[in-house]
Amino acid sequence: MIGEAPRARHWLRAALAVSGVPSAALLLLMAAGELPWGAGLAALVATLLAGAAVARVWLGALGGLARQIRAAAAGDGVPDLQVPPLLPSVQAVADGVTRLARSLAERNAQVDLLRRADAAIIEVLPDPLLVLSAARVPLRANRAAREMLGPPPAGPAPADAAALLRHPALAEALDKALAAGTPATADVLLPVPVARDVAAHIIPMDPPLADGGRVIVLLSDRTRERAIERMRADFVANASHELRTPLASLIGFIETLRGPAADDPAAQQRFLGIMAEQSDRMRRLIDDLLGLSRIEMAEHQAPAGRADVAAVAQAEADAMAPLLAMRKAKLLAEITDATAAPADADQVAQVIRNLLDNAIRHGRERGQIRLAVGPGAAPDGRRGVTIAVTDDGPGIPREHIPRLTERFYRVDKGRARSAGGTGLGLAIVKHIVNRHRGTLAIESEEGTGTTFRVWLPGG
Ligand SMILES: Nc1ncnc2c1ncn2[C@@H]1O[C@H](COP(=O)(O)OP(=O)(O)O)[C@@H](O)[C@H]1O
Ligand SMILES: [Mg+2]
């Protein structure tokens, strides 16, 4: 901005520049007597006034031009510069400036568009991403990062970002990436609020991003993957252990039959009985393991047929007679016509078999078991079939219920094993129900009994 006093000085100087030479000429002419004083003075005043007027118009036009150029430079739109018609050269400059400002505004709009596109892409990326400044201060966090690390308490940094960035492994990888200018990776274990395994990719940006971002930290949550890896390893260990126990007992009895019991027919009969039981346990275990892996392999492929659940349930209830007799238990079947579709009848039969088997084995001796089958709606209102198996056994403590469908998970290991199960029954049920897009609910009250409720789609 130009102040009042300098502006007056500018104006005076310009006025003198315009009218100085003709005024001096007039004065000279008057002094030489070539011009009468009266006319000379009048011409002098007119010249000075004209100079002042031209200076004013000039300065006004240029001042306006300067103001509008400043506004255009500040990004306040394209100026429409109009200059008084008697100054064509200033108008040419004004037109040039207008063109320049217009192309500048277009360029700015384009840069703005690109910047917004880049922010939008980062925002919707499915992987959590943080943009850091050179000082490692988070500048931006996309939606996935905010979901992973919690909403920002203030500013752009999610709540747990600080803890993440302070992690020694990540800090070291940041140092390395920034020093070398090449990407680095770090595996970070975040203990709070829930333990998470996070893999971080650190990518230095050179040149920096539009918002000054120097580093991109791309995160991927490996918690599930690691849990699955652990589960797989546990499964192999468990399965081997389950098979080794009966196998060890068979080997032991074979040795005894060859040695100490070689001449004891009564002991031989007893041992052979136990051996038959143990081999049967191994057979059941292998059957269940193979069955489970077959079901798992087909889990993502929906079944195609229809299952007459009433008929299947009746057949399974009838087949439970020997087991019921062994446990001196009673089965009450309340079966109404119901069809599950799309469904695999053999798998629906297996669900009912496993649930009845559990109710009889883990329920009360001389207990009463109820099997209820009929049309029913899912909690979300979809039409289908419900299968409910209720026993009046000891029930299941609440803390065990969420884990019952894990392979080899048993509430009371010793008792469950001696009850004759493989520990895979409910895992098989869960996978079959998942494959049918159904639901499984377990309600239990200690000392009163347990209900397993399965819903399958159909009509
Ligand atoms: N009706 C039930 N009452 C009490 N506990 C049960 C019942 N059904 C299942 N359970 C518990 O769930 C565990 C897992 O069941 P399952 O997967 O069928 O294995 P298994 O019957 O071979 O032991 C059982 O070991 C038992 O502890
Ligand atoms: Mg079972």
Short mmCIF file of N, CA and C in Angstrom, two decimals, residues 246-407:
data_model
loop_
_atom_site.label_atom_id
_atom_site.label_comp_id
_atom_site.label_asym_id
_atom_site.label_seq_id
_atom_site.Cartn_x
_atom_site.Cartn_y
_atom_site.Cartn_z
N PRO A 246 -4.76 -92.66 22.11
CA PRO A 246 -5.23 -94.04 21.91
C PRO A 246 -4.15 -94.93 21.30
N LEU A 247 -3.30 -94.33 20.46
CA LEU A 247 -2.25 -95.12 19.82
C LEU A 247 -1.29 -95.65 20.90
N ALA A 248 -0.91 -94.80 21.84
CA ALA A 248 0.00 -95.22 22.91
C ALA A 248 -0.63 -96.35 23.70
N SER A 249 -1.95 -96.25 23.94
CA SER A 249 -2.61 -97.29 24.70
C SER A 249 -2.62 -98.61 23.91
N LEU A 250 -2.84 -98.52 22.60
CA LEU A 250 -2.81 -99.74 21.77
C LEU A 250 -1.43 -100.39 21.81
N ILE A 251 -0.39 -99.57 21.67
CA ILE A 251 0.98 -100.11 21.68
C ILE A 251 1.26 -100.79 23.02
N GLY A 252 0.80 -100.12 24.10
CA GLY A 252 1.01 -100.69 25.43
C GLY A 252 0.34 -102.05 25.57
N PHE A 253 -0.90 -102.15 25.10
CA PHE A 253 -1.62 -103.42 25.24
C PHE A 253 -1.01 -104.50 24.36
N ILE A 254 -0.54 -104.13 23.19
CA ILE A 254 0.09 -105.14 22.31
C ILE A 254 1.30 -105.73 23.03
N GLU A 255 2.10 -104.86 23.67
CA GLU A 255 3.28 -105.35 24.40
C GLU A 255 2.85 -106.31 25.52
N THR A 256 1.78 -105.88 26.23
CA THR A 256 1.31 -106.71 27.35
C THR A 256 0.82 -108.06 26.84
N LEU A 257 0.10 -108.05 25.71
CA LEU A 257 -0.43 -109.31 25.17
C LEU A 257 0.70 -110.24 24.73
N ARG A 258 1.78 -109.64 24.22
CA ARG A 258 2.92 -110.45 23.78
C ARG A 258 3.69 -110.99 24.97
N GLY A 259 3.77 -110.20 26.04
CA GLY A 259 4.60 -110.57 27.19
C GLY A 259 3.78 -111.13 28.34
N PRO A 260 3.58 -110.32 29.37
CA PRO A 260 2.98 -110.79 30.63
C PRO A 260 1.64 -111.49 30.44
N ALA A 261 0.80 -111.05 29.47
CA ALA A 261 -0.53 -111.62 29.36
C ALA A 261 -0.61 -112.73 28.32
N ALA A 262 0.56 -113.18 27.83
CA ALA A 262 0.58 -114.14 26.72
C ALA A 262 -0.19 -115.42 27.07
N ASP A 263 -0.17 -115.77 28.35
CA ASP A 263 -0.83 -117.03 28.73
C ASP A 263 -2.04 -116.80 29.62
N ASP A 264 -2.66 -115.63 29.51
CA ASP A 264 -3.79 -115.32 30.39
C ASP A 264 -5.00 -114.98 29.52
N PRO A 265 -5.78 -115.98 29.10
CA PRO A 265 -6.89 -115.74 28.17
C PRO A 265 -7.90 -114.72 28.71
N ALA A 266 -8.16 -114.72 30.01
CA ALA A 266 -9.15 -113.79 30.56
C ALA A 266 -8.67 -112.36 30.38
N ALA A 267 -7.39 -112.09 30.73
CA ALA A 267 -6.82 -110.75 30.57
C ALA A 267 -6.81 -110.37 29.10
N GLN A 268 -6.48 -111.33 28.24
CA GLN A 268 -6.43 -111.06 26.80
C GLN A 268 -7.78 -110.53 26.31
N GLN A 269 -8.86 -111.21 26.75
CA GLN A 269 -10.19 -110.78 26.33
C GLN A 269 -10.47 -109.34 26.77
N ARG A 270 -10.10 -109.04 28.02
CA ARG A 270 -10.35 -107.71 28.56
C ARG A 270 -9.56 -106.65 27.76
N PHE A 271 -8.27 -106.98 27.55
CA PHE A 271 -7.42 -106.02 26.83
C PHE A 271 -7.89 -105.81 25.40
N LEU A 272 -8.31 -106.91 24.77
CA LEU A 272 -8.78 -106.77 23.38
C LEU A 272 -10.01 -105.88 23.33
N GLY A 273 -10.84 -105.99 24.38
CA GLY A 273 -12.02 -105.12 24.46
C GLY A 273 -11.60 -103.66 24.51
N ILE A 274 -10.63 -103.35 25.37
CA ILE A 274 -10.16 -101.95 25.47
C ILE A 274 -9.52 -101.52 24.16
N MET A 275 -8.78 -102.41 23.54
CA MET A 275 -8.11 -102.08 22.28
C MET A 275 -9.14 -101.76 21.20
N ALA A 276 -10.22 -102.54 21.19
CA ALA A 276 -11.27 -102.28 20.19
C ALA A 276 -11.86 -100.88 20.43
N GLU A 277 -12.06 -100.54 21.70
CA GLU A 277 -12.61 -99.22 22.05
C GLU A 277 -11.67 -98.09 21.58
N GLN A 278 -10.36 -98.30 21.86
CA GLN A 278 -9.38 -97.28 21.50
C GLN A 278 -9.27 -97.13 19.97
N SER A 279 -9.31 -98.27 19.26
CA SER A 279 -9.22 -98.14 17.80
C SER A 279 -10.47 -97.46 17.28
N ASP A 280 -11.60 -97.75 17.92
CA ASP A 280 -12.83 -97.10 17.48
C ASP A 280 -12.73 -95.59 17.70
N ARG A 281 -12.13 -95.19 18.81
CA ARG A 281 -11.96 -93.76 19.09
C ARG A 281 -11.08 -93.11 18.01
N MET A 282 -10.01 -93.83 17.63
CA MET A 282 -9.15 -93.30 16.58
C MET A 282 -9.91 -93.17 15.26
N ARG A 283 -10.71 -94.18 14.98
CA ARG A 283 -11.48 -94.15 13.73
C ARG A 283 -12.43 -92.95 13.72
N ARG A 284 -13.13 -92.75 14.86
CA ARG A 284 -14.08 -91.63 14.93
C ARG A 284 -13.35 -90.30 14.76
N LEU A 285 -12.19 -90.22 15.39
CA LEU A 285 -11.42 -88.98 15.32
C LEU A 285 -11.00 -88.70 13.87
N ILE A 286 -10.51 -89.74 13.21
CA ILE A 286 -10.07 -89.56 11.81
C ILE A 286 -11.27 -89.22 10.93
N ASP A 287 -12.41 -89.90 11.18
CA ASP A 287 -13.63 -89.57 10.42
C ASP A 287 -14.00 -88.10 10.59
N ASP A 288 -13.96 -87.64 11.86
CA ASP A 288 -14.34 -86.24 12.11
C ASP A 288 -13.34 -85.27 11.49
N LEU A 289 -12.05 -85.61 11.58
CA LEU A 289 -11.02 -84.73 11.00
C LEU A 289 -11.23 -84.61 9.49
N LEU A 290 -11.46 -85.77 8.84
CA LEU A 290 -11.67 -85.74 7.39
C LEU A 290 -12.95 -84.99 7.06
N GLY A 291 -14.00 -85.26 7.85
CA GLY A 291 -15.28 -84.59 7.63
C GLY A 291 -15.13 -83.09 7.76
N LEU A 292 -14.45 -82.67 8.80
CA LEU A 292 -14.26 -81.23 9.03
C LEU A 292 -13.51 -80.59 7.88
N SER A 293 -12.46 -81.26 7.40
CA SER A 293 -11.68 -80.62 6.34
C SER A 293 -12.49 -80.57 5.05
N ARG A 294 -13.32 -81.60 4.82
CA ARG A 294 -14.18 -81.57 3.62
C ARG A 294 -15.17 -80.42 3.71
N ILE A 295 -15.78 -80.25 4.89
CA ILE A 295 -16.77 -79.18 5.06
C ILE A 295 -16.11 -77.81 4.92
N GLU A 296 -14.92 -77.69 5.51
CA GLU A 296 -14.21 -76.41 5.43
C GLU A 296 -13.89 -76.05 3.99
N MET A 297 -13.50 -77.08 3.22
CA MET A 297 -13.14 -76.81 1.82
C MET A 297 -14.34 -76.32 1.03
N ALA A 298 -15.54 -76.82 1.39
CA ALA A 298 -16.73 -76.45 0.62
C ALA A 298 -17.48 -75.28 1.26
N GLU A 299 -16.91 -74.75 2.36
CA GLU A 299 -17.68 -73.77 3.14
C GLU A 299 -18.10 -72.55 2.32
N HIS A 300 -17.24 -72.14 1.37
CA HIS A 300 -17.55 -70.92 0.62
C HIS A 300 -18.44 -71.18 -0.58
N GLN A 301 -18.83 -72.45 -0.72
CA GLN A 301 -19.67 -72.80 -1.86
C GLN A 301 -21.03 -73.16 -1.25
N ALA A 302 -22.05 -72.36 -1.57
CA ALA A 302 -23.36 -72.59 -0.95
C ALA A 302 -23.92 -73.93 -1.40
N PRO A 303 -24.69 -74.63 -0.51
CA PRO A 303 -25.29 -75.91 -0.92
C PRO A 303 -26.34 -75.67 -1.99
N ALA A 304 -26.68 -76.73 -2.74
CA ALA A 304 -27.57 -76.53 -3.88
C ALA A 304 -28.95 -77.17 -3.68
N GLY A 305 -29.04 -78.25 -2.90
CA GLY A 305 -30.29 -79.00 -2.83
C GLY A 305 -31.29 -78.49 -1.80
N ARG A 306 -32.23 -79.36 -1.44
CA ARG A 306 -33.21 -79.08 -0.40
C ARG A 306 -33.14 -80.19 0.63
N ALA A 307 -33.47 -79.86 1.89
CA ALA A 307 -33.44 -80.89 2.93
C ALA A 307 -34.79 -80.93 3.63
N ASP A 308 -35.40 -82.12 3.65
CA ASP A 308 -36.63 -82.33 4.40
C ASP A 308 -36.20 -82.52 5.86
N VAL A 309 -36.14 -81.41 6.57
CA VAL A 309 -35.53 -81.43 7.90
C VAL A 309 -36.34 -82.33 8.85
N ALA A 310 -37.67 -82.36 8.67
CA ALA A 310 -38.49 -83.18 9.56
C ALA A 310 -38.11 -84.66 9.44
N ALA A 311 -37.98 -85.13 8.19
CA ALA A 311 -37.64 -86.54 7.97
C ALA A 311 -36.25 -86.84 8.49
N VAL A 312 -35.31 -85.94 8.19
CA VAL A 312 -33.93 -86.12 8.63
C VAL A 312 -33.87 -86.18 10.16
N ALA A 313 -34.60 -85.28 10.81
CA ALA A 313 -34.57 -85.21 12.27
C ALA A 313 -35.15 -86.48 12.87
N GLN A 314 -36.24 -86.98 12.27
CA GLN A 314 -36.86 -88.20 12.79
C GLN A 314 -35.89 -89.38 12.69
N ALA A 315 -35.20 -89.47 11.54
CA ALA A 315 -34.26 -90.58 11.34
C ALA A 315 -33.13 -90.50 12.35
N GLU A 316 -32.61 -89.29 12.59
CA GLU A 316 -31.51 -89.14 13.54
C GLU A 316 -31.97 -89.45 14.96
N ALA A 317 -33.20 -89.03 15.29
CA ALA A 317 -33.73 -89.30 16.63
C ALA A 317 -33.84 -90.81 16.84
N ASP A 318 -34.31 -91.51 15.80
CA ASP A 318 -34.45 -92.97 15.92
C ASP A 318 -33.08 -93.63 16.10
N ALA A 319 -32.09 -93.11 15.38
CA ALA A 319 -30.76 -93.73 15.42
C ALA A 319 -30.07 -93.54 16.77
N MET A 320 -30.63 -92.66 17.62
CA MET A 320 -29.99 -92.39 18.92
C MET A 320 -30.37 -93.45 19.97
N ALA A 321 -31.25 -94.39 19.61
CA ALA A 321 -31.76 -95.35 20.60
C ALA A 321 -30.66 -96.04 21.41
N PRO A 322 -29.62 -96.61 20.75
CA PRO A 322 -28.60 -97.32 21.55
C PRO A 322 -27.90 -96.39 22.55
N LEU A 323 -27.56 -95.19 22.11
CA LEU A 323 -26.86 -94.24 22.99
C LEU A 323 -27.77 -93.82 24.15
N LEU A 324 -29.06 -93.61 23.83
CA LEU A 324 -30.03 -93.24 24.86
C LEU A 324 -30.14 -94.35 25.90
N ALA A 325 -30.13 -95.59 25.40
CA ALA A 325 -30.25 -96.73 26.32
C ALA A 325 -29.02 -96.78 27.22
N MET A 326 -27.86 -96.52 26.61
CA MET A 326 -26.62 -96.58 27.38
C MET A 326 -26.64 -95.55 28.52
N ARG A 327 -27.21 -94.37 28.24
CA ARG A 327 -27.24 -93.30 29.24
C ARG A 327 -28.56 -93.29 30.02
N LYS A 328 -29.41 -94.26 29.70
CA LYS A 328 -30.73 -94.35 30.34
C LYS A 328 -31.48 -93.02 30.24
N ALA A 329 -31.33 -92.38 29.11
CA ALA A 329 -31.98 -91.07 28.93
C ALA A 329 -33.18 -91.21 28.00
N LYS A 330 -34.03 -90.19 28.02
CA LYS A 330 -35.22 -90.20 27.16
C LYS A 330 -35.13 -89.05 26.16
N LEU A 331 -35.65 -89.30 24.95
CA LEU A 331 -35.66 -88.24 23.93
C LEU A 331 -37.10 -87.93 23.55
N LEU A 332 -37.45 -86.68 23.63
CA LEU A 332 -38.78 -86.24 23.26
C LEU A 332 -38.64 -85.45 21.96
N ALA A 333 -39.24 -85.97 20.87
CA ALA A 333 -39.10 -85.29 19.58
C ALA A 333 -40.39 -84.57 19.22
N GLU A 334 -40.30 -83.28 18.99
CA GLU A 334 -41.47 -82.49 18.54
C GLU A 334 -41.13 -81.98 17.16
N ILE A 335 -41.62 -82.69 16.15
CA ILE A 335 -41.17 -82.39 14.79
C ILE A 335 -42.35 -81.99 13.92
N THR A 336 -42.26 -80.82 13.30
CA THR A 336 -43.27 -80.40 12.32
C THR A 336 -42.58 -80.28 10.97
N ASP A 337 -43.41 -80.39 9.90
CA ASP A 337 -42.84 -80.34 8.55
C ASP A 337 -42.07 -79.06 8.32
N ALA A 338 -40.87 -79.20 7.81
CA ALA A 338 -40.06 -78.02 7.51
C ALA A 338 -39.00 -78.41 6.49
N THR A 339 -38.77 -77.50 5.54
CA THR A 339 -37.78 -77.78 4.51
C THR A 339 -36.73 -76.66 4.51
N ALA A 340 -35.48 -77.09 4.53
CA ALA A 340 -34.40 -76.11 4.44
C ALA A 340 -33.93 -76.06 3.00
N ALA A 341 -33.70 -74.86 2.49
CA ALA A 341 -33.22 -74.71 1.11
C ALA A 341 -32.58 -73.34 0.94
N PRO A 342 -31.47 -73.23 0.23
CA PRO A 342 -30.70 -74.36 -0.28
C PRO A 342 -29.98 -75.05 0.86
N ALA A 343 -29.99 -76.38 0.82
CA ALA A 343 -29.39 -77.12 1.93
C ALA A 343 -28.88 -78.47 1.47
N ASP A 344 -27.94 -79.01 2.25
CA ASP A 344 -27.38 -80.34 1.98
C ASP A 344 -27.94 -81.25 3.07
N ALA A 345 -28.81 -82.20 2.68
CA ALA A 345 -29.52 -83.03 3.66
C ALA A 345 -28.56 -83.81 4.55
N ASP A 346 -27.47 -84.33 3.98
CA ASP A 346 -26.51 -85.11 4.79
C ASP A 346 -25.89 -84.22 5.86
N GLN A 347 -25.59 -82.99 5.49
CA GLN A 347 -24.98 -82.10 6.47
C GLN A 347 -25.97 -81.66 7.53
N VAL A 348 -27.23 -81.44 7.13
CA VAL A 348 -28.25 -81.09 8.12
C VAL A 348 -28.40 -82.25 9.11
N ALA A 349 -28.36 -83.50 8.58
CA ALA A 349 -28.45 -84.68 9.45
C ALA A 349 -27.28 -84.69 10.42
N GLN A 350 -26.09 -84.33 9.95
CA GLN A 350 -24.92 -84.34 10.81
C GLN A 350 -25.03 -83.31 11.94
N VAL A 351 -25.61 -82.14 11.62
CA VAL A 351 -25.82 -81.12 12.65
C VAL A 351 -26.70 -81.69 13.76
N ILE A 352 -27.84 -82.29 13.36
CA ILE A 352 -28.78 -82.82 14.35
C ILE A 352 -28.12 -83.95 15.14
N ARG A 353 -27.36 -84.83 14.44
CA ARG A 353 -26.70 -85.96 15.08
C ARG A 353 -25.72 -85.45 16.14
N ASN A 354 -24.89 -84.47 15.76
CA ASN A 354 -23.88 -83.98 16.71
C ASN A 354 -24.52 -83.32 17.92
N LEU A 355 -25.61 -82.57 17.69
CA LEU A 355 -26.25 -81.89 18.82
C LEU A 355 -26.93 -82.89 19.75
N LEU A 356 -27.60 -83.90 19.16
CA LEU A 356 -28.24 -84.93 20.00
C LEU A 356 -27.18 -85.71 20.76
N ASP A 357 -26.11 -86.06 20.06
CA ASP A 357 -25.01 -86.81 20.67
C ASP A 357 -24.47 -86.05 21.89
N ASN A 358 -24.28 -84.75 21.73
CA ASN A 358 -23.78 -83.95 22.86
C ASN A 358 -24.78 -83.92 24.01
N ALA A 359 -26.06 -83.70 23.65
CA ALA A 359 -27.07 -83.59 24.70
C ALA A 359 -27.14 -84.88 25.51
N ILE A 360 -26.97 -86.02 24.82
CA ILE A 360 -27.05 -87.30 25.52
C ILE A 360 -25.76 -87.55 26.31
N ARG A 361 -24.59 -87.30 25.67
CA ARG A 361 -23.32 -87.60 26.33
C ARG A 361 -22.99 -86.60 27.44
N HIS A 362 -23.20 -85.31 27.16
CA HIS A 362 -22.81 -84.30 28.16
C HIS A 362 -23.96 -83.90 29.06
N GLY A 363 -25.18 -84.41 28.73
CA GLY A 363 -26.33 -84.11 29.58
C GLY A 363 -26.34 -85.04 30.80
N ARG A 364 -27.47 -85.07 31.47
CA ARG A 364 -27.58 -85.83 32.69
C ARG A 364 -27.81 -87.31 32.37
N GLU A 365 -27.26 -88.20 33.19
CA GLU A 365 -27.64 -89.61 33.05
C GLU A 365 -29.11 -89.70 33.48
N ARG A 366 -29.88 -90.54 32.78
CA ARG A 366 -31.34 -90.61 33.01
C ARG A 366 -32.01 -89.26 32.72
N GLY A 367 -31.37 -88.47 31.90
CA GLY A 367 -31.91 -87.13 31.62
C GLY A 367 -33.00 -87.16 30.56
N GLN A 368 -33.53 -85.98 30.30
CA GLN A 368 -34.61 -85.83 29.32
C GLN A 368 -34.12 -84.84 28.26
N ILE A 369 -34.17 -85.28 27.01
CA ILE A 369 -33.70 -84.41 25.93
C ILE A 369 -34.86 -84.09 25.01
N ARG A 370 -34.90 -82.84 24.57
CA ARG A 370 -36.00 -82.43 23.71
C ARG A 370 -35.44 -81.99 22.37
N LEU A 371 -36.01 -82.53 21.31
CA LEU A 371 -35.61 -82.10 19.96
C LEU A 371 -36.82 -81.43 19.32
N ALA A 372 -36.72 -80.15 19.05
CA ALA A 372 -37.84 -79.42 18.44
C ALA A 372 -37.42 -78.94 17.05
N VAL A 373 -38.20 -79.32 16.03
CA VAL A 373 -37.89 -78.93 14.65
C VAL A 373 -39.15 -78.37 14.03
N GLY A 374 -39.02 -77.26 13.32
CA GLY A 374 -40.19 -76.70 12.65
C GLY A 374 -39.85 -75.41 11.95
N PRO A 375 -40.83 -74.88 11.20
CA PRO A 375 -40.57 -73.60 10.52
C PRO A 375 -40.32 -72.52 11.56
N GLY A 376 -39.45 -71.60 11.22
CA GLY A 376 -39.16 -70.51 12.18
C GLY A 376 -38.42 -69.41 11.47
N ALA A 377 -38.52 -68.22 12.03
CA ALA A 377 -37.85 -67.06 11.42
C ALA A 377 -36.53 -66.81 12.13
N ALA A 378 -35.59 -66.29 11.37
CA ALA A 378 -34.29 -65.92 11.94
C ALA A 378 -34.48 -64.64 12.76
N PRO A 379 -33.52 -64.29 13.62
CA PRO A 379 -33.64 -63.05 14.39
C PRO A 379 -33.89 -61.84 13.49
N ASP A 380 -33.36 -61.88 12.25
CA ASP A 380 -33.57 -60.73 11.35
C ASP A 380 -34.83 -60.89 10.50
N GLY A 381 -35.64 -61.90 10.79
CA GLY A 381 -36.95 -62.01 10.13
C GLY A 381 -36.98 -62.92 8.91
N ARG A 382 -35.81 -63.41 8.45
CA ARG A 382 -35.82 -64.28 7.26
C ARG A 382 -36.54 -65.59 7.60
N ARG A 383 -37.27 -66.14 6.59
CA ARG A 383 -38.00 -67.38 6.82
C ARG A 383 -37.08 -68.58 6.73
N GLY A 384 -37.34 -69.61 7.52
CA GLY A 384 -36.50 -70.79 7.47
C GLY A 384 -36.95 -71.85 8.46
N VAL A 385 -35.97 -72.63 8.93
CA VAL A 385 -36.25 -73.76 9.81
C VAL A 385 -35.44 -73.61 11.09
N THR A 386 -36.08 -73.87 12.24
CA THR A 386 -35.28 -73.89 13.47
C THR A 386 -35.20 -75.31 13.99
N ILE A 387 -34.00 -75.62 14.53
CA ILE A 387 -33.75 -76.92 15.14
C ILE A 387 -33.25 -76.59 16.54
N ALA A 388 -33.97 -77.06 17.57
CA ALA A 388 -33.52 -76.77 18.94
C ALA A 388 -33.34 -78.08 19.69
N VAL A 389 -32.18 -78.22 20.33
CA VAL A 389 -31.91 -79.41 21.13
C VAL A 389 -31.67 -78.95 22.57
N THR A 390 -32.53 -79.42 23.48
CA THR A 390 -32.44 -78.96 24.87
C THR A 390 -32.20 -80.16 25.78
N ASP A 391 -31.27 -79.99 26.73
CA ASP A 391 -31.09 -81.07 27.71
C ASP A 391 -31.26 -80.49 29.11
N ASP A 392 -31.34 -81.40 30.09
CA ASP A 392 -31.47 -80.94 31.48
C ASP A 392 -30.21 -81.34 32.25
N GLY A 393 -29.06 -81.19 31.56
CA GLY A 393 -27.78 -81.59 32.14
C GLY A 393 -27.17 -80.49 33.00
N PRO A 394 -25.86 -80.60 33.22
CA PRO A 394 -25.18 -79.68 34.13
C PRO A 394 -25.04 -78.25 33.58
N GLY A 395 -25.26 -78.09 32.27
CA GLY A 395 -25.10 -76.77 31.69
C GLY A 395 -23.64 -76.44 31.41
N ILE A 396 -23.44 -75.27 30.83
CA ILE A 396 -22.08 -74.86 30.43
C ILE A 396 -21.79 -73.49 31.05
N PRO A 397 -20.71 -73.35 31.84
CA PRO A 397 -20.39 -72.03 32.40
C PRO A 397 -20.27 -70.99 31.28
N ARG A 398 -20.81 -69.81 31.57
CA ARG A 398 -20.93 -68.75 30.58
C ARG A 398 -19.62 -68.46 29.82
N GLU A 399 -18.50 -68.46 30.57
CA GLU A 399 -17.24 -68.04 29.93
C GLU A 399 -16.76 -69.02 28.85
N HIS A 400 -17.29 -70.26 28.88
CA HIS A 400 -16.85 -71.24 27.89
C HIS A 400 -17.65 -71.15 26.60
N ILE A 401 -18.86 -70.58 26.68
CA ILE A 401 -19.78 -70.67 25.54
C ILE A 401 -19.19 -70.11 24.22
N PRO A 402 -18.54 -68.93 24.26
CA PRO A 402 -18.04 -68.40 22.99
C PRO A 402 -16.98 -69.30 22.34
N ARG A 403 -16.33 -70.17 23.12
CA ARG A 403 -15.24 -70.95 22.54
C ARG A 403 -15.62 -72.39 22.19
N LEU A 404 -16.87 -72.77 22.48
CA LEU A 404 -17.27 -74.18 22.30
C LEU A 404 -17.07 -74.69 20.89
N THR A 405 -17.22 -73.78 19.89
CA THR A 405 -17.15 -74.26 18.50
C THR A 405 -15.71 -74.32 17.99
N GLU A 406 -14.73 -73.99 18.84
CA GLU A 406 -13.32 -74.16 18.42
C GLU A 406 -13.01 -75.64 18.42
N ARG A 407 -12.14 -76.02 17.50
CA ARG A 407 -11.79 -77.45 17.43
C ARG A 407 -11.09 -77.89 18.70
#
